[in-house]
Coordinates of C-alpha atoms and ligand atoms in Angstrom, one line a residue:
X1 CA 160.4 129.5 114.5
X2 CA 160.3 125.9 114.4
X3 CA 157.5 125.5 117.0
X4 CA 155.5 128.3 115.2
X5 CA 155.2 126.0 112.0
X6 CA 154.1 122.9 113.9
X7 CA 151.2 125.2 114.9
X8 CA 150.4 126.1 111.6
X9 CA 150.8 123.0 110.5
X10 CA 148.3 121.4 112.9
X11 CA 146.2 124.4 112.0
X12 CA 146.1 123.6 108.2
X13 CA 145.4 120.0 109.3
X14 CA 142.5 120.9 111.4
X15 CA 140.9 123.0 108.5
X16 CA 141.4 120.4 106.4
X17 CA 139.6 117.8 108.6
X18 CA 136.4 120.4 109.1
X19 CA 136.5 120.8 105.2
X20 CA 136.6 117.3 104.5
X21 CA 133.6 116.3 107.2
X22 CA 131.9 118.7 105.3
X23 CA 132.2 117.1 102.2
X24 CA 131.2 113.8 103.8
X25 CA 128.0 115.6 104.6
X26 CA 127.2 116.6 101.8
X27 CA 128.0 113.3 99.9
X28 CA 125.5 111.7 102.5
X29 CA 122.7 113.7 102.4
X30 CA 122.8 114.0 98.5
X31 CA 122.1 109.8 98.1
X32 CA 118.8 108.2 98.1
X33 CA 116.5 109.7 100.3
X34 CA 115.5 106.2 101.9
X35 CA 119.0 106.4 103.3
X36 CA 118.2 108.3 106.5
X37 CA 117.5 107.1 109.8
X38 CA 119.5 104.5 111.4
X39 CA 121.9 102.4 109.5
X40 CA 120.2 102.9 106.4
X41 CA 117.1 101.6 107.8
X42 CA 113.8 103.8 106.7
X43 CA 113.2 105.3 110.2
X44 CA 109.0 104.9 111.0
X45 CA 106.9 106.9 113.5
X46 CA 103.4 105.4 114.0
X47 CA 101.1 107.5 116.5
X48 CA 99.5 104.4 118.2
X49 CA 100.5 101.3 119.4
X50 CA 98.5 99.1 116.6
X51 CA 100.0 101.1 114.0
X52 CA 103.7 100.8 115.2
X53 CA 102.8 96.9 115.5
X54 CA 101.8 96.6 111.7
X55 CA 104.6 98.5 110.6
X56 CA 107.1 96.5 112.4
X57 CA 105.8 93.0 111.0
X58 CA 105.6 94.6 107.4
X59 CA 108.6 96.0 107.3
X60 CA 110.6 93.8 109.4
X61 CA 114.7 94.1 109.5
X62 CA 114.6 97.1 106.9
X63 CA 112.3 99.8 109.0
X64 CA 113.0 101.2 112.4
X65 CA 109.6 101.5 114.0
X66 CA 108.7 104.3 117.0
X67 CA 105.6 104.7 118.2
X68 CA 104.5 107.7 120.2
X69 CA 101.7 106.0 122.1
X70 CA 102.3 103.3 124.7
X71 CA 100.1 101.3 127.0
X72 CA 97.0 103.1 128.5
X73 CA 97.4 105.9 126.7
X74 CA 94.7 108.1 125.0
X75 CA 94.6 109.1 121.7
X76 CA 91.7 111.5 121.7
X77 CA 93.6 113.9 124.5
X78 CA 96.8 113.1 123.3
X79 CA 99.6 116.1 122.9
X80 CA 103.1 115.9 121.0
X81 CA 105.5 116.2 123.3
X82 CA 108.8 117.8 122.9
X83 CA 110.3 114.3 122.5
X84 CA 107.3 113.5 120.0
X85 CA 108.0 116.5 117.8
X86 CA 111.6 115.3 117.3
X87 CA 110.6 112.3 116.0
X88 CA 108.0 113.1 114.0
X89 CA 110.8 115.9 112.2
X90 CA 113.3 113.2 112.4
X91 CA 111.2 110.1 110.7
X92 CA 111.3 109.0 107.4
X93 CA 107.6 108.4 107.0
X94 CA 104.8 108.9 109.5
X95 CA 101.8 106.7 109.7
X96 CA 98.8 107.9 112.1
X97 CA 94.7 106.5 112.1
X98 CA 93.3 109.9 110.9
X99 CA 89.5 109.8 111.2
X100 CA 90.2 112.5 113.8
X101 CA 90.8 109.6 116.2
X102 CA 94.3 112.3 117.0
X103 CA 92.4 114.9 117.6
X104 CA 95.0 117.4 118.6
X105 CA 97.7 116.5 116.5
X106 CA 95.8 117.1 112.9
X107 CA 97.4 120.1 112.3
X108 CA 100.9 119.1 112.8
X109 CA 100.0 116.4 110.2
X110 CA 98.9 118.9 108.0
X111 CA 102.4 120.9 108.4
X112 CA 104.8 117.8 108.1
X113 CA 102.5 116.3 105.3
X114 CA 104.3 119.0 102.9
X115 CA 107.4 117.4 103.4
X116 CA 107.2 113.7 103.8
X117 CA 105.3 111.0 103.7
X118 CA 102.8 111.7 106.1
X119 CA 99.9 109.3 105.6
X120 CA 96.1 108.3 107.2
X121 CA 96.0 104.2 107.5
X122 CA 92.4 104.5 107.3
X123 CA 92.8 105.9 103.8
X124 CA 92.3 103.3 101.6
X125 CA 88.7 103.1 103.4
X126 CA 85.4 103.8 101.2
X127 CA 82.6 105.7 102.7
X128 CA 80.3 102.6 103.0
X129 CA 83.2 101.1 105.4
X130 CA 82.5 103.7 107.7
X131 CA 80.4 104.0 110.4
X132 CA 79.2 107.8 110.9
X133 CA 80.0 109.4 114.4
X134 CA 77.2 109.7 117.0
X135 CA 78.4 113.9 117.4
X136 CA 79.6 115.9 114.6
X137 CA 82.1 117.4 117.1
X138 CA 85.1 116.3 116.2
X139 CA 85.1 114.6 112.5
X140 CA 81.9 112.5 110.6
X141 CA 83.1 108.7 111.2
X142 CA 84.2 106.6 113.8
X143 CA 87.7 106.5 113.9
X144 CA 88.1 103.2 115.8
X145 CA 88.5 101.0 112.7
X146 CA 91.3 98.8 114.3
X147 CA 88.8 96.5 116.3
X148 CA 86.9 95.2 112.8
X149 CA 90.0 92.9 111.3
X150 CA 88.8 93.2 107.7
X151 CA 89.2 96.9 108.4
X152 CA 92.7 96.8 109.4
X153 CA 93.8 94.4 106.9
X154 CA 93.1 97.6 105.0
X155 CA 95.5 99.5 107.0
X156 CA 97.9 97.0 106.4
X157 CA 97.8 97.3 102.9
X158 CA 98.1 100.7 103.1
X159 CA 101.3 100.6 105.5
X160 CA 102.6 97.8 102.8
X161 CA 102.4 100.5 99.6
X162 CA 103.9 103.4 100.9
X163 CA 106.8 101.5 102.4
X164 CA 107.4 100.1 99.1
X165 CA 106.8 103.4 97.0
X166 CA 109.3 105.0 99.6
X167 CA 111.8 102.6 99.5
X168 CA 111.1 100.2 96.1
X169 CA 114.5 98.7 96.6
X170 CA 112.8 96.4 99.0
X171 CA 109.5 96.6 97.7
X172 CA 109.3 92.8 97.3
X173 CA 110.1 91.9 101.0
X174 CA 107.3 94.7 102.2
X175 CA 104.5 92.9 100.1
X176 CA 105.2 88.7 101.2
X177 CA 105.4 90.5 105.0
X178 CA 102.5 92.3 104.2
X179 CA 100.8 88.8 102.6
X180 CA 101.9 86.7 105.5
X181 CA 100.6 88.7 108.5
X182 CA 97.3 89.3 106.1
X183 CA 96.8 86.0 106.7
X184 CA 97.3 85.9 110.4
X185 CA 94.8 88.5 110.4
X186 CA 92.5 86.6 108.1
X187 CA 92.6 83.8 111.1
X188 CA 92.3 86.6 113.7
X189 CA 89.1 87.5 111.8
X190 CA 87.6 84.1 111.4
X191 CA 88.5 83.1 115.6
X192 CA 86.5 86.2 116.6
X193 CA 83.3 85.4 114.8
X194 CA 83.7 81.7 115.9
X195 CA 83.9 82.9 119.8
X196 CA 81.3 85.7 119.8
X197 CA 78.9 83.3 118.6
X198 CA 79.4 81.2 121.6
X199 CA 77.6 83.7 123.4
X200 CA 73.6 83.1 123.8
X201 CA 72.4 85.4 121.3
X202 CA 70.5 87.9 123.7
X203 CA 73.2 88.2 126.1
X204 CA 75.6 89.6 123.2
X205 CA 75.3 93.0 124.8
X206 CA 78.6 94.9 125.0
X207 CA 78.6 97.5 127.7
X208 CA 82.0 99.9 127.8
X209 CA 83.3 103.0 129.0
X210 CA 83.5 105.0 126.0
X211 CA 82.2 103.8 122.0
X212 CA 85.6 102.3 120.9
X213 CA 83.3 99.1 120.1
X214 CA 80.9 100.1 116.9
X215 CA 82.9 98.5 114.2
X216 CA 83.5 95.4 116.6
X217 CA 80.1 95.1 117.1
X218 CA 79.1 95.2 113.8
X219 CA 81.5 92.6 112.4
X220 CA 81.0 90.1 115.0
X221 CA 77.5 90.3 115.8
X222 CA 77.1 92.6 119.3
X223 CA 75.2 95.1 120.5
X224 CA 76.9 98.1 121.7
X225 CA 76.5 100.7 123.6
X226 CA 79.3 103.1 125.7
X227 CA 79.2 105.4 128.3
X228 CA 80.5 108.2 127.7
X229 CA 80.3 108.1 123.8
X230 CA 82.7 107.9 120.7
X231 CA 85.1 110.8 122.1
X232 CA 86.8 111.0 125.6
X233 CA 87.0 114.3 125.0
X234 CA 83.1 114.9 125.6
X235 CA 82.5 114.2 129.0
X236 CA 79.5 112.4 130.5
X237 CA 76.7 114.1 132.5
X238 CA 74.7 112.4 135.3
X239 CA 72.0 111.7 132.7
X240 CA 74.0 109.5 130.9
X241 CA 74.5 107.2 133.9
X242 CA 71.4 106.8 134.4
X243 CA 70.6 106.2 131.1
X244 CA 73.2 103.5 130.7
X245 CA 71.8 102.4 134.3
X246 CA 68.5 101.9 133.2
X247 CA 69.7 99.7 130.1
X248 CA 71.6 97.5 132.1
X249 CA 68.5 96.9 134.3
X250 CA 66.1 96.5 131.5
X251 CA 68.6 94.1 129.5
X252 CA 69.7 92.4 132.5
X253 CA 72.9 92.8 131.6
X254 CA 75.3 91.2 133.7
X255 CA 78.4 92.2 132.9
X256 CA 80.5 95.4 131.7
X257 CA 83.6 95.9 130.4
X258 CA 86.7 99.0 131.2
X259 CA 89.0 99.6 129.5
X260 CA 92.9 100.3 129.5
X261 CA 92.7 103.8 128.6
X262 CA 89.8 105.0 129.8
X263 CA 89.6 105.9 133.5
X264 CA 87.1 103.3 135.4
X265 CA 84.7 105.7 137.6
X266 CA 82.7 106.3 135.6
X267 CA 81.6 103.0 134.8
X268 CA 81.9 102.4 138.4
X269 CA 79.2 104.9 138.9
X270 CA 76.8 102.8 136.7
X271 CA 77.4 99.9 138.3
X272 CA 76.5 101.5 141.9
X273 CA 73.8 102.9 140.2
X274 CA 72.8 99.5 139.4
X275 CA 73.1 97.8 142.3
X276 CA 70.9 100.4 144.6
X277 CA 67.9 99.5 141.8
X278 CA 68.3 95.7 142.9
X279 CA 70.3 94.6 139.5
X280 CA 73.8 93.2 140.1
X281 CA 76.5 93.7 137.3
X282 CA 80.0 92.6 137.7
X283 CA 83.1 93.8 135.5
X284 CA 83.4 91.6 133.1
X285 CA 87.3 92.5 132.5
X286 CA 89.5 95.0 131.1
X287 CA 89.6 95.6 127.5
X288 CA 92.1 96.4 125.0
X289 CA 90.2 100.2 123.3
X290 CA 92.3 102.7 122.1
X291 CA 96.0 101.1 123.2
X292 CA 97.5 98.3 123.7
X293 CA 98.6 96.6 126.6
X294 CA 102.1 96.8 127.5
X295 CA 105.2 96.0 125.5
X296 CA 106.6 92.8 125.6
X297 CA 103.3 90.7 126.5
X298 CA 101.4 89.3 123.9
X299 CA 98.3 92.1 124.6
X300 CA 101.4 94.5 123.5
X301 CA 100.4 93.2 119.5
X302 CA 97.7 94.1 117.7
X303 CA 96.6 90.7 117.4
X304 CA 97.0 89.9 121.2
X305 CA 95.0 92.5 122.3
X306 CA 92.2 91.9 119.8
X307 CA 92.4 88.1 121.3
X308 CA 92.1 89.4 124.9
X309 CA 89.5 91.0 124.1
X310 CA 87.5 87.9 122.3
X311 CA 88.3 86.1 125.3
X312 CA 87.6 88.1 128.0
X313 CA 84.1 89.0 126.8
X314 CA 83.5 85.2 126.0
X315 CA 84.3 84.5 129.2
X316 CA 82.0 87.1 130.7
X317 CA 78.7 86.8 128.8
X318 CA 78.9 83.4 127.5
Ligands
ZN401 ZN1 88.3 106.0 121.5

């Protein structure tokens, strides 16, 4: 009798515990909707690497920041993985380039952009800003806005507002981050125009792997050309070495560039190409395009890569 009680007794208290955890729940998930994520931290997922590294100095000790895209990764090829798709469902807000630079991830953006903030920072962008895409395959503009400053400074502003629209609490802290890395960035503007202008004017040729460089070239006074055009995806024909061959010999261009995420035979074939005309090029270095380098080192920012970059093709062509 006795020891039938106890277990109805521990019964009743076990019901009771399920009943209030489930009123703990419910509590939780009915206040403020910035109070997700981690320690009531807005929770962040950025696509690439120079996106996660804007949001982290914006929104500093109040935003948990994961980026899907690490060092030498792609972002025209790239799939969500299994991983990704958790959080992407799991994230507060979700930042990506847009511009088709994600090429196979738009419609997921399309399906989470009905239920969060799921936002473009190349948004706040005006047509004029834009440079139009060589191929009409896979979107009108160049999506590789990151590598003109000014153009990213635009980013920034938009990763500033929706941080502070989502969570206005700390609305105030968002926008003197914002303002003090704008400046950084204003710095990281004026020091690349500065270098690239060390460079004898009719060696300021920039030769690549693929067209990451157009808006780079523009705002700090290179010719560009790539190998292999605006999109990995596309791939390059025989006719395009020789092409790019031909330019290198008629420019006599001594140096060209690879880069982290593109892989370098096929610049390798140029070069080879090159060589059995009777006109040497070297690689100049390895260059920051579409990721960063690797977490950690100072090419792991936004703003180190963009300096590696300066410097390496300084050093290169100057
Ligand atoms: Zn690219």
């Amino acid at each position: 009798m006795r020891k039938k009680f106890k277990t109805n007794s521990a019964i009743r208290r076990f019901i009771m515990t399920i009943i209030f955890l489930a009123a703990a729940a419910i509590a939780t998930s009915a206040c403020g909707s910035q109070e997700t994520g981690s320690g009531g931290k807005l929770t962040v997922t950025a696509t690439t690497g120079m996106i996660a590294d804007v949001v982290r100095e914006v929104g500093g000790e109040y935003v948990e920041v994961s980026g899907l895209m690490g060092a030498g990764i792609d972002p025209h090829l790239y799939k969500a993985s299994q991983g990704d798709v958790k959080k992407l469902d799991g994230a507060d807000i979700i930042f990506y380039n847009g511009l088709h630079l994600e090429g196979k991830m738009a419609e997921m953006f399309e399906a989470l952009e009905t239920r969060k903030p799921t936002v473009a920072v190349s948004s706040y962008l005006k047509e004029e800003q834009l440079h139009a895409a060589p191929d009409q395959e896979t979107g009108s503009h160049d999506p590789h806005i990151w590598f003109n400053v000014k153009l990213w400074i635009s980013a920034t502003e938009v990763i500033r507002d929706t941080l502070a629209e989502k969570d206005p609490a700390h609305a105030d802290y968002y926008k003197e981050h914002a303002a003090a890395y704008i400046l950084k960035l204003e710095e990281l503007d004026r020091y690349a125009k500065e270098q690239i202008a060390l460079i004898p004017e009719k060696s300021r040729i920039l030769v690549t792997a693929h067209d990451a460089f157009g808006y780079f070239g523009e705002a700090y006074g290179m010719t560009v050309t790539g190998l292999q055009g605006m999109n990995t995806m596309s791939e390059y024909g025989s006719k395009d070495v020789s092409k790019l061959r031909d330019y290198l010999v008629e420019n006599k261009i001594k140096a060209v560039f690879i880069e982290s995420s593109v892989p370098k035979k096929s610049i390798e074939s140029v070069i080879e190409g090159a060589r059995q005309l009777g006109h040497k090029v070297v690689i100049g270095g390895e260059l920051f395009s579409d990721a960063m380098g690797d977490e950690g080192t100072e090419e792991g920012t936004y703003i180190g890569m963009v300096k590696h970059n300066v410097d390496t093709i300084v050093a290169a062509l100057k």
